[in-house]
Coordinates of C-alpha atoms in Angstrom, one line a residue:
M35 CA 106.1 91.2 129.8
S36 CA 109.3 89.7 129.1
M37 CA 111.3 92.1 128.8
N38 CA 112.7 94.4 131.5
R39 CA 111.9 98.3 130.7
V40 CA 110.2 101.0 131.9
V41 CA 106.7 100.8 129.0
N42 CA 102.9 100.2 129.3
H43 CA 102.1 98.1 125.8
P44 CA 104.6 98.0 123.5
D45 CA 102.9 98.7 120.9
R46 CA 102.1 102.4 122.0
V47 CA 105.6 103.5 123.5
V48 CA 105.8 106.4 120.5
E49 CA 102.6 107.1 122.1
D50 CA 102.7 107.9 125.8
M51 CA 106.3 108.8 125.7
L52 CA 105.1 112.3 124.1
G53 CA 102.7 112.3 126.6
G54 CA 104.9 112.4 128.7
W55 CA 107.5 114.5 126.9
L56 CA 104.8 117.4 126.9
L57 CA 103.9 117.3 130.3
A58 CA 107.0 117.9 131.0
H59 CA 108.3 120.9 128.4
G60 CA 104.3 122.1 128.0
D61 CA 106.3 125.5 129.1
S62 CA 107.6 125.7 125.9
V63 CA 106.3 122.7 123.4
E64 CA 102.9 121.7 122.4
A65 CA 101.6 119.6 120.2
L66 CA 99.2 120.3 117.2
P67 CA 95.8 119.0 117.7
A68 CA 94.4 117.3 115.0
N69 CA 98.1 115.6 114.6
P70 CA 99.9 114.3 118.4
R71 CA 102.4 113.4 115.7
V72 CA 104.1 117.1 115.1
V73 CA 105.6 118.9 118.2
K74 CA 106.4 123.4 118.1
R75 CA 107.6 125.7 119.9
A76 CA 104.9 127.6 121.4
R77 CA 105.6 131.1 120.0
A78 CA 105.7 129.2 116.3
P79 CA 104.5 130.6 113.5
E80 CA 106.3 134.4 113.9
R81 CA 104.9 136.5 111.1
G82 CA 107.9 136.7 108.8
K83 CA 110.3 134.7 109.9
V84 CA 111.0 131.9 108.1
G85 CA 110.5 128.1 109.5
V86 CA 112.5 125.9 110.3
V87 CA 111.4 122.5 110.6
T88 CA 112.5 118.6 111.3
G89 CA 112.0 115.6 111.9
G90 CA 113.0 111.3 112.3
G91 CA 112.2 108.0 113.9
S92 CA 111.8 107.9 117.2
G93 CA 113.8 106.3 120.0
H94 CA 116.3 109.4 118.9
E95 CA 115.8 111.1 122.2
P96 CA 116.2 113.7 122.7
A97 CA 116.1 114.3 118.8
F98 CA 114.2 115.1 117.0
L99 CA 111.1 117.0 119.9
G100 CA 114.1 117.5 121.7
Y101 CA 115.7 120.1 119.8
V102 CA 112.5 122.5 119.2
G103 CA 112.0 125.7 121.0
D104 CA 113.2 129.3 121.5
G105 CA 116.5 130.0 118.9
M106 CA 116.5 126.5 117.6
V107 CA 113.5 124.0 115.3
D108 CA 109.7 125.6 115.3
A109 CA 108.2 121.9 114.8
V110 CA 109.0 118.7 114.3
A111 CA 107.3 115.7 113.1
V112 CA 107.6 112.0 115.0
G113 CA 107.4 109.3 113.9
E114 CA 107.8 105.4 114.7
I115 CA 110.2 104.0 116.7
F116 CA 113.4 104.4 113.5
S117 CA 110.6 104.6 111.1
S118 CA 110.6 109.0 109.1
P119 CA 107.6 110.3 110.1
T120 CA 104.3 110.2 107.3
A121 CA 104.4 112.2 105.0
K122 CA 100.7 113.8 106.7
S123 CA 103.1 115.0 109.8
F124 CA 105.7 116.6 107.9
L125 CA 103.3 119.0 106.0
D126 CA 101.5 119.8 109.1
A127 CA 104.9 120.3 110.6
I128 CA 106.1 122.9 107.5
R129 CA 102.2 124.3 107.7
T130 CA 102.6 125.1 111.8
A131 CA 105.8 126.6 111.7
D132 CA 105.0 128.7 107.9
G133 CA 104.9 132.1 109.7
G134 CA 104.8 133.3 105.2
A135 CA 108.7 133.6 104.5
G136 CA 109.2 129.8 103.5
V137 CA 109.8 126.7 105.5
A138 CA 113.1 125.4 105.3
C139 CA 113.4 121.3 106.1
L140 CA 116.8 120.1 107.6
Y141 CA 116.0 116.2 108.3
G142 CA 119.0 113.0 107.4
N143 CA 119.6 110.8 104.9
Y144 CA 117.7 108.1 104.6
A145 CA 114.8 106.8 101.6
G146 CA 111.6 107.1 103.9
D147 CA 112.5 110.1 104.9
N148 CA 113.0 111.6 101.4
M149 CA 110.2 110.1 100.4
N150 CA 107.8 112.0 102.6
V151 CA 109.1 115.3 102.6
G152 CA 109.4 115.2 99.0
M153 CA 105.4 114.4 98.8
A154 CA 105.3 117.0 102.3
R155 CA 106.9 119.5 99.8
Q156 CA 105.1 119.3 96.9
M157 CA 101.5 119.2 99.1
A158 CA 102.9 122.3 101.2
E159 CA 103.8 124.3 97.8
R160 CA 100.9 123.6 95.9
E161 CA 98.9 125.4 99.3
G162 CA 101.6 128.7 98.5
I163 CA 104.0 127.8 100.6
V164 CA 107.4 127.8 100.4
V165 CA 109.7 124.5 101.2
R166 CA 113.6 124.5 101.1
T167 CA 115.7 121.6 102.2
V168 CA 118.8 120.4 103.5
V169 CA 119.4 117.0 103.5
A170 CA 121.9 115.8 105.9
N171 CA 125.0 113.6 105.6
D172 CA 127.9 113.5 107.9
D173 CA 128.1 109.7 108.9
V174 CA 131.6 109.0 107.6
P175 CA 131.7 105.3 107.1
S176 CA 128.6 105.2 105.5
A177 CA 129.1 105.8 102.1
A178 CA 133.0 106.1 100.2
K179 CA 134.5 109.4 99.6
G180 CA 133.5 111.1 96.6
D181 CA 130.0 109.5 96.8
E182 CA 129.2 111.3 100.0
A183 CA 125.1 111.9 98.6
R184 CA 124.9 108.2 99.7
R185 CA 126.0 108.6 103.8
R186 CA 123.0 108.2 105.8
G187 CA 123.0 111.6 108.9
V188 CA 123.9 111.0 112.1
A189 CA 124.4 113.8 115.4
G190 CA 126.1 115.7 112.4
E191 CA 122.6 116.7 112.5
I192 CA 122.4 118.9 115.9
F193 CA 124.5 121.5 114.2
M194 CA 122.7 122.3 111.0
W195 CA 120.2 122.7 113.2
K196 CA 121.2 125.0 115.2
V197 CA 122.7 127.2 112.6
G198 CA 119.8 127.1 110.6
A199 CA 117.7 127.8 113.6
A200 CA 120.2 130.6 114.8
K201 CA 119.7 132.4 110.9
A202 CA 116.3 132.1 111.0
A203 CA 116.4 133.9 114.7
L204 CA 118.7 136.5 113.2
G205 CA 116.3 137.4 110.4
A206 CA 118.2 135.5 107.5
S207 CA 116.2 134.9 104.3
L208 CA 114.3 131.5 103.0
D209 CA 118.2 131.5 101.3
E210 CA 120.1 132.2 103.1
V211 CA 118.8 130.4 105.7
I212 CA 119.1 126.7 103.7
A213 CA 123.1 128.0 102.5
A214 CA 123.9 127.8 106.2
A215 CA 122.3 124.8 107.1
Q216 CA 124.1 123.3 103.8
K217 CA 127.2 125.1 104.6
A218 CA 127.3 123.1 108.1
I219 CA 126.4 120.2 107.4
A220 CA 129.1 120.5 104.6
N221 CA 132.2 121.0 106.7
T222 CA 130.2 118.0 109.4
R223 CA 131.7 114.8 109.6
S224 CA 130.8 111.8 112.0
I225 CA 131.4 108.7 113.2
G226 CA 130.3 106.3 115.5
V227 CA 131.4 102.6 117.5
G228 CA 129.2 100.2 119.0
L229 CA 129.2 98.0 122.1
S230 CA 125.8 96.4 122.7
A231 CA 122.6 95.9 120.7
C232 CA 119.3 98.2 120.7
V233 CA 115.4 96.6 121.5
I234 CA 112.7 97.9 119.6
P235 CA 109.6 97.4 122.7
A236 CA 107.4 96.4 120.1
V237 CA 110.3 93.9 118.5
G238 CA 111.3 91.7 121.7
K239 CA 114.3 91.3 120.9
A240 CA 117.6 92.7 119.5
N241 CA 117.8 92.4 115.7
F242 CA 121.7 92.5 115.4
H243 CA 124.1 91.1 117.6
I244 CA 127.5 92.7 119.1
E245 CA 129.3 90.0 120.8
P246 CA 131.5 90.7 123.8
G247 CA 134.4 91.3 123.8
T248 CA 133.8 93.2 120.0
M249 CA 132.9 96.8 119.0
E250 CA 131.8 97.9 115.4
V251 CA 133.7 100.0 114.7
G252 CA 131.1 102.9 112.1
I253 CA 127.8 101.9 113.4
G254 CA 124.2 103.2 112.3
H255 CA 122.0 105.0 114.8
H256 CA 119.5 102.4 113.6
G257 CA 122.0 100.0 114.6
E258 CA 123.6 99.7 110.7
P259 CA 126.8 97.8 110.6
G260 CA 129.7 99.7 110.2
I261 CA 133.2 99.1 108.6
D262 CA 135.2 97.3 110.6
V263 CA 134.3 94.4 114.0
Q264 CA 137.1 95.4 115.9
A265 CA 138.7 94.0 119.6
T266 CA 136.9 96.8 122.1
A267 CA 139.8 99.6 122.9
S268 CA 140.2 101.5 125.4
A269 CA 139.5 105.4 125.3
A270 CA 142.4 106.5 124.3
E271 CA 142.5 104.2 121.6
M272 CA 138.5 104.6 120.4
A273 CA 139.2 108.4 120.1
Q274 CA 142.0 107.8 118.4
L275 CA 140.0 104.9 115.8
M276 CA 137.9 107.7 114.9
L277 CA 139.7 110.2 114.6
D278 CA 141.3 108.6 112.2
V279 CA 138.5 107.5 110.4
V280 CA 137.2 111.6 110.6
L281 CA 139.7 113.8 110.1
P282 CA 141.2 113.0 106.4
D283 CA 137.4 112.7 105.0
L284 CA 136.8 116.2 105.1
P285 CA 140.0 116.6 105.5
F286 CA 140.6 119.6 108.9
S287 CA 144.6 120.1 109.4
A288 CA 147.0 122.3 111.7
G289 CA 144.7 126.2 112.5
D290 CA 141.3 124.6 112.1
R291 CA 139.2 125.5 114.7
V292 CA 136.3 123.0 115.2
A293 CA 132.9 122.1 117.7
V294 CA 133.3 119.0 119.1
L295 CA 129.7 117.1 119.6
I296 CA 130.1 113.6 121.8
S297 CA 126.6 111.5 122.0
G298 CA 126.2 108.9 123.7
L299 CA 124.0 105.9 122.3
G300 CA 121.6 105.6 125.3
A301 CA 123.7 103.5 127.6
T302 CA 126.9 104.4 128.1
P303 CA 127.3 106.6 131.1
V304 CA 128.8 110.5 130.5
M305 CA 131.1 109.4 132.7
E306 CA 132.7 107.5 129.6
Q307 CA 131.8 110.0 127.5
Y308 CA 133.7 112.6 129.3
I309 CA 136.6 110.4 128.8
L310 CA 135.9 110.3 125.3
Y311 CA 135.8 113.9 125.2
G312 CA 139.1 114.0 126.9
E313 CA 141.1 111.5 124.5
I314 CA 139.1 113.5 121.9
A315 CA 140.3 117.4 122.6
Q316 CA 144.0 115.9 123.7
R317 CA 144.6 114.3 120.5
L318 CA 142.7 117.8 118.6
L319 CA 145.0 119.9 120.5
A320 CA 148.4 117.9 119.7
K321 CA 147.3 118.8 116.4
G322 CA 147.3 122.3 116.5
I323 CA 143.2 122.1 116.4
T324 CA 141.3 124.3 118.2
V325 CA 138.1 123.7 120.0
A326 CA 136.1 126.3 120.3
F327 CA 132.1 124.9 120.3
N328 CA 131.7 121.2 122.2
Q329 CA 128.5 118.9 123.5
V330 CA 129.3 116.7 125.5
G331 CA 126.0 114.2 126.7
N332 CA 122.7 112.2 125.4
L333 CA 122.6 114.1 122.7
F334 CA 121.3 111.8 119.9
T335 CA 120.5 108.2 121.3
S336 CA 119.5 105.3 119.6
L337 CA 117.6 103.1 122.2
E338 CA 119.8 101.7 125.0
M339 CA 122.4 100.7 122.7
M340 CA 126.2 100.5 124.4
G341 CA 128.1 103.3 122.1
V342 CA 129.2 107.0 120.8
T343 CA 129.1 109.0 118.7
L344 CA 132.0 111.6 117.5
T345 CA 131.2 114.8 114.9
L346 CA 133.6 116.9 113.9
M347 CA 132.6 120.8 112.8
K348 CA 134.9 122.7 110.7
L349 CA 134.2 126.4 112.2
D350 CA 134.4 129.6 109.9
D351 CA 133.1 133.0 111.7
E352 CA 129.5 132.3 110.4
L353 CA 129.2 128.7 111.3
E354 CA 130.4 130.2 115.2
T355 CA 128.4 132.9 115.9
C356 CA 125.2 130.4 114.4
L357 CA 126.2 128.1 117.4
K358 CA 126.7 130.2 120.3
H359 CA 123.9 132.2 119.6
P360 CA 121.0 132.1 122.7
C361 CA 118.8 128.9 122.4
R362 CA 116.8 127.3 124.9
S363 CA 115.3 123.8 124.1
V364 CA 115.6 120.6 126.2
G365 CA 118.3 118.2 124.0
L366 CA 120.6 121.6 123.4
S367 CA 120.3 125.6 125.3
V368 CA 123.5 127.9 125.1
P369 CA 123.1 131.4 128.0
G370 CA 121.2 134.4 126.8
D371 CA 118.0 135.4 126.1
A372 CA 117.3 133.0 123.0
A373 CA 112.7 134.6 123.2
Q374 CA 114.1 138.1 122.7
G375 CA 111.9 140.3 120.4
R376 CA 112.2 140.3 117.2
T377 CA 110.3 141.9 114.9
Y378 CA 110.7 140.0 110.8
S379 CA 109.7 141.6 107.7
G380 CA 110.7 138.2 105.3
S381 CA 108.1 137.2 102.7
A382 CA 108.2 134.2 100.5
R383 CA 104.9 132.4 98.4
V384 CA 104.0 130.5 95.9
H385 CA 100.7 131.5 93.7
P386 CA 98.8 128.3 95.0
S387 CA 97.7 125.9 92.1
V388 CA 94.7 123.4 91.8
A389 CA 96.3 119.5 93.4
T390 CA 97.2 117.9 91.1
A391 CA 96.3 114.1 90.7
A392 CA 97.4 111.1 90.9
V393 CA 99.5 109.3 88.6
S394 CA 96.7 107.9 86.8
S395 CA 96.0 104.9 84.3
G396 CA 94.2 107.7 82.0
A397 CA 91.3 105.5 81.1
G398 CA 89.0 108.0 82.5
G399 CA 85.3 107.1 82.2
R400 CA 85.6 105.3 78.7
A401 CA 83.6 102.6 78.0
R402 CA 85.3 99.3 78.1
T403 CA 83.7 95.9 76.9
V404 CA 83.7 93.7 79.1
S405 CA 84.7 90.0 79.1
G406 CA 84.8 86.8 80.8
A407 CA 84.6 85.8 84.1
T408 CA 84.0 89.6 86.3
L409 CA 83.9 91.3 89.4
A410 CA 81.2 93.7 90.6
L411 CA 83.3 96.5 92.2
A412 CA 80.9 97.8 94.1
E413 CA 80.6 94.4 96.3
A414 CA 84.5 94.0 96.0
G415 CA 85.6 95.6 99.6
P416 CA 86.0 92.5 101.1
V417 CA 89.3 91.8 99.4
V418 CA 91.0 94.5 101.6
R419 CA 89.8 92.7 104.7
D420 CA 91.5 89.1 103.5
L421 CA 95.0 91.5 103.2
I422 CA 94.2 93.4 106.3
E423 CA 93.8 89.3 107.8
A424 CA 96.7 88.7 106.3
I425 CA 99.7 91.1 106.6
V426 CA 98.8 91.4 111.0
A427 CA 98.8 87.5 110.9
N428 CA 102.1 88.0 109.0
R429 CA 103.7 90.8 111.3
Q430 CA 106.0 88.3 113.6
H431 CA 107.1 87.3 110.7
L432 CA 107.8 90.1 108.5
S433 CA 109.8 91.9 111.4
E434 CA 112.0 89.1 111.3
I435 CA 113.1 88.4 108.3
D436 CA 113.2 92.9 108.2
G437 CA 115.1 92.5 111.7
L438 CA 118.3 90.3 109.8
I439 CA 119.1 92.9 107.5
G440 CA 117.0 96.1 108.6
D441 CA 115.7 97.8 111.8
G442 CA 113.2 94.7 112.4
D443 CA 109.9 96.3 112.5
H444 CA 108.6 96.4 109.1
G445 CA 105.6 93.7 109.7
I446 CA 105.1 95.8 113.6
N447 CA 105.1 98.7 111.0
M448 CA 103.4 97.3 108.9
A449 CA 100.5 96.0 110.5
K450 CA 99.4 99.5 111.6
G451 CA 99.2 100.7 109.2
F452 CA 96.6 97.9 108.2
T453 CA 94.8 97.9 111.0
G454 CA 94.0 101.8 110.5
C455 CA 92.5 100.6 107.5
G456 CA 90.2 98.6 109.1
T457 CA 89.6 101.3 111.3
R458 CA 88.6 103.5 108.8
L459 CA 86.5 100.8 106.8
D460 CA 84.6 100.3 110.0
A461 CA 83.1 104.4 110.1
L462 CA 82.4 104.2 106.7
G463 CA 80.3 101.0 106.8
P464 CA 78.2 100.2 103.9
R465 CA 80.3 102.8 101.6
A466 CA 83.6 101.4 102.4
A467 CA 81.5 98.2 99.8
S468 CA 83.5 98.5 96.6
L469 CA 87.0 97.2 96.1
P470 CA 88.2 101.5 94.9
A471 CA 86.4 103.0 98.2
A472 CA 88.1 100.0 100.4
L473 CA 91.5 100.6 98.5
E474 CA 91.7 104.7 98.7
Q475 CA 90.8 104.0 102.6
L476 CA 94.3 101.6 102.6
S477 CA 96.2 103.9 100.5
Q478 CA 95.5 107.0 102.9
A479 CA 96.3 104.9 106.1
L480 CA 99.3 104.0 104.6
M481 CA 100.5 107.0 104.0
D482 CA 98.9 109.1 107.2
D483 CA 99.5 106.1 109.6
I484 CA 102.6 104.7 109.2
G485 CA 106.1 106.9 107.8
G486 CA 108.7 104.9 106.7
S487 CA 109.4 103.9 103.1
M488 CA 106.8 101.5 102.9
G489 CA 104.1 103.6 103.8
P490 CA 104.4 106.1 100.6
L491 CA 105.5 103.5 98.4
Y492 CA 102.3 100.6 99.0
G493 CA 100.6 104.2 99.8
R494 CA 101.3 104.9 95.7
F495 CA 100.8 101.0 95.2
F496 CA 97.1 101.0 95.9
L497 CA 96.5 104.5 95.2
G498 CA 97.3 103.2 91.4
F499 CA 94.3 100.7 91.5
V500 CA 91.9 102.9 93.4
D501 CA 92.9 106.1 90.3
T502 CA 92.3 103.0 87.4
L503 CA 89.5 100.7 88.8
A504 CA 87.1 104.3 90.0
P505 CA 85.4 104.7 86.9
H506 CA 84.0 101.3 86.7
A507 CA 81.2 99.2 87.1
Q508 CA 82.9 95.7 87.1
L509 CA 86.4 94.2 87.2
D510 CA 88.0 91.8 84.6
A511 CA 91.2 90.6 83.7
A512 CA 91.9 93.7 81.2
L513 CA 91.0 96.1 84.1
F514 CA 93.0 94.7 86.6
G515 CA 96.2 93.8 84.2
E516 CA 96.0 98.0 83.6
A517 CA 95.4 98.9 87.4
L518 CA 98.4 96.4 88.2
A519 CA 100.5 98.4 85.9
V520 CA 99.7 102.0 87.1
A521 CA 100.2 100.4 90.8
V522 CA 103.3 99.2 89.2
A523 CA 104.8 102.6 87.8
N524 CA 103.5 104.6 90.4
V525 CA 105.8 102.5 93.5
Q526 CA 108.6 103.1 90.4
A527 CA 108.2 106.4 89.7
M528 CA 109.5 107.0 93.6
G529 CA 112.0 104.9 94.5
N530 CA 113.8 104.4 91.3
A531 CA 114.7 101.2 92.4
Q532 CA 116.0 98.3 89.9
V533 CA 114.9 94.8 89.3
G534 CA 118.0 93.7 91.0
D535 CA 118.8 96.3 94.2
K536 CA 116.9 93.7 96.6
T537 CA 114.0 95.2 96.9
L538 CA 110.2 95.0 96.8
I539 CA 109.9 95.8 93.0
D540 CA 112.3 92.8 92.6
T541 CA 108.6 91.3 93.4
L542 CA 106.2 93.3 91.6
V543 CA 108.6 93.6 87.8
P544 CA 108.0 90.7 87.9
A545 CA 104.4 90.0 88.8
R546 CA 103.2 92.6 86.9
D547 CA 104.5 91.0 83.3
A548 CA 104.3 87.7 84.4
Y549 CA 100.2 88.7 84.6
A550 CA 100.3 90.6 80.9
A551 CA 102.2 87.7 79.4
A552 CA 99.3 85.0 80.3
L553 CA 96.6 88.5 79.7
A554 CA 98.4 88.4 76.6
N555 CA 98.4 84.7 75.7
G556 CA 94.5 84.2 75.9
T557 CA 94.5 83.1 79.8
D558 CA 91.3 83.4 82.0
F559 CA 90.8 86.1 84.4
A560 CA 91.7 83.4 87.7
A561 CA 94.8 81.7 86.0
C562 CA 96.2 85.5 84.9
L563 CA 95.8 85.6 88.9
Q564 CA 97.4 82.6 89.5
A565 CA 100.6 83.1 87.3
M566 CA 101.2 86.9 89.1
G567 CA 101.4 85.1 92.0
A568 CA 103.7 82.4 91.2
A569 CA 105.9 85.0 89.8
A570 CA 105.5 87.7 93.1
Q571 CA 107.3 84.0 95.2
Q572 CA 109.7 83.3 92.3
G573 CA 110.9 87.1 92.5
R574 CA 110.7 87.3 96.4
D575 CA 112.7 84.3 96.7
A576 CA 115.4 85.5 94.4
T577 CA 116.3 88.4 96.7
K578 CA 117.4 86.2 98.9
A579 CA 121.2 85.8 96.2
L580 CA 120.9 88.7 95.6
Q581 CA 123.1 92.2 97.8
A582 CA 121.4 95.0 98.5
R583 CA 122.4 98.2 96.2
I584 CA 119.4 101.2 97.9
G585 CA 118.1 101.5 101.0
R586 CA 119.6 101.0 104.6
S587 CA 120.3 97.6 104.0
A588 CA 122.7 99.0 101.1
R589 CA 125.4 99.6 103.6
L590 CA 125.6 96.4 104.8
G591 CA 127.4 95.2 101.3
A592 CA 128.0 91.4 100.6
R593 CA 126.2 90.7 104.5
S594 CA 123.1 91.4 102.8
I595 CA 123.0 88.5 101.3
G596 CA 121.4 85.3 101.9
V597 CA 118.9 86.6 103.8
L598 CA 114.7 87.8 102.0
D599 CA 114.0 90.9 101.5
A600 CA 111.4 92.6 104.1
G601 CA 109.5 94.3 101.4
A602 CA 109.5 91.9 99.0
T603 CA 108.5 90.0 101.3
S604 CA 105.7 91.1 102.4
C605 CA 104.9 92.3 98.6
C606 CA 104.4 89.0 97.8
L607 CA 102.1 88.5 100.5
I608 CA 99.6 91.7 99.3
L609 CA 99.8 90.1 96.3
Q610 CA 99.9 86.5 96.7
T611 CA 96.6 87.9 99.0
L612 CA 95.1 90.0 97.0
A613 CA 95.4 87.0 93.8
A614 CA 93.1 84.4 95.8
S615 CA 90.5 86.6 97.5
L616 CA 90.0 87.9 93.9
Q617 CA 89.6 84.3 92.4
R618 CA 87.1 83.4 95.6
R619 CA 85.1 85.6 94.6
L620 CA 85.0 85.6 90.1
A621 CA 81.4 85.5 88.9
P622 CA 81.7 82.7 86.0

């Protein structure tokens, strides 16, 4: 261990944390036996009650699992550090919270969460479960006024969970729960101030830096830079600065009743949090704003980051009643009988439908005329082993690139998903010898095991190959081109990114187009693959000069220029490895 941290193995901190959490709080919560990344309250589900679920990356404790409890959230999906839970975990959380009256999924506005919740919602509704969502976007500095839909969700999610869960506990319908949760987040504004960086244990070093004597105003919970870097201020000056950003945005004004939440980011002493609360409360009082509900403590953290967040909610009678309704959870408790017996009679179901097939090439089982260099698909499974080896070998490199403008966990999570695929292939043995079968295991491992945005994006990418290749026995240049086109279309359909946005699309689209152009010119299979790999590299390199326009990095603005995009880099590695592996195995 080169870090002074209380951990066993850096790659297992989430699993070890969950084990300790369940031993400490097993009287009120439990993990699903089939999926330990889902934690539910012991009494859930309750027949006729609207289920309330959430989920998010680890490292923010007590968020997210600390808000599971009576009068609070019914189930939570747990992700890797700072990464979205998988679609599978969100789906399992929805299933276990469903009491027949529908499920409200209340979560934060991040690309990975949006993708994984969307996939889970589709799967749940095919099973007959009605799911509605509210997305938190309370962080004022993360996008300009008028562009609130792009703002990220931060500690204001706690108020959203509290209000939505209280409505559900009081017997409200799914529509009423969603309306209350939406009103809660619409009336909530937050801002964070960072004073020092944090270290993801598996990375081993900080992925951003705050100079001593300075503070990052508007910092995100993953270390996303804010709107300004200033000299470290006194608590009084800090309080005024934060209020100057938050109050005009809604706006809050004299005569309002508000809820105030002060959260430390992990390393800030509780003493200092109360000093800040005192300064905030005095200034609100001076403006004629009444504090009717307050919470102070480490409520939504960021590992060991030094800093604080301020959250304000403008109250009406409904919101105040919901905030003060009894609840019991590790992160938030309100006195009263939170577990009082109640009979629920809600009902919300949809007719289960046949599972929708993934996007496919439309090739079906049609016959193909195969000519030129070919590869027997039944013997091409080892190509996936080459992909696994390449990603694992470049784990640190990919994480270091990601750490420059992201969380620093891209390589870690990718390596985990690809390694998981290797385990699946070992278990299947000879059945994984064919390329479609091996790629299907890779797709499933990525979507089930790594979450974030890369899990669903790469999962769907490889699924495009599976759907196209599966009906055939031989792989030739034309069939590979069809598969590549479908795979890229799958990614574009999920992420809505365009070339120039500084994402993996900047690698995928040029690679697809270069392959198609080479094929149209009559180039042989190996040369088409070579053209694809070269274009992928050019696309990857082009991201260095781009300003990010989508995803978390987009909030960096011009500060994202001059750095390669991590997704574009891993995508280039995948395409070039795929090309090299296939070229070695092609039969004339």
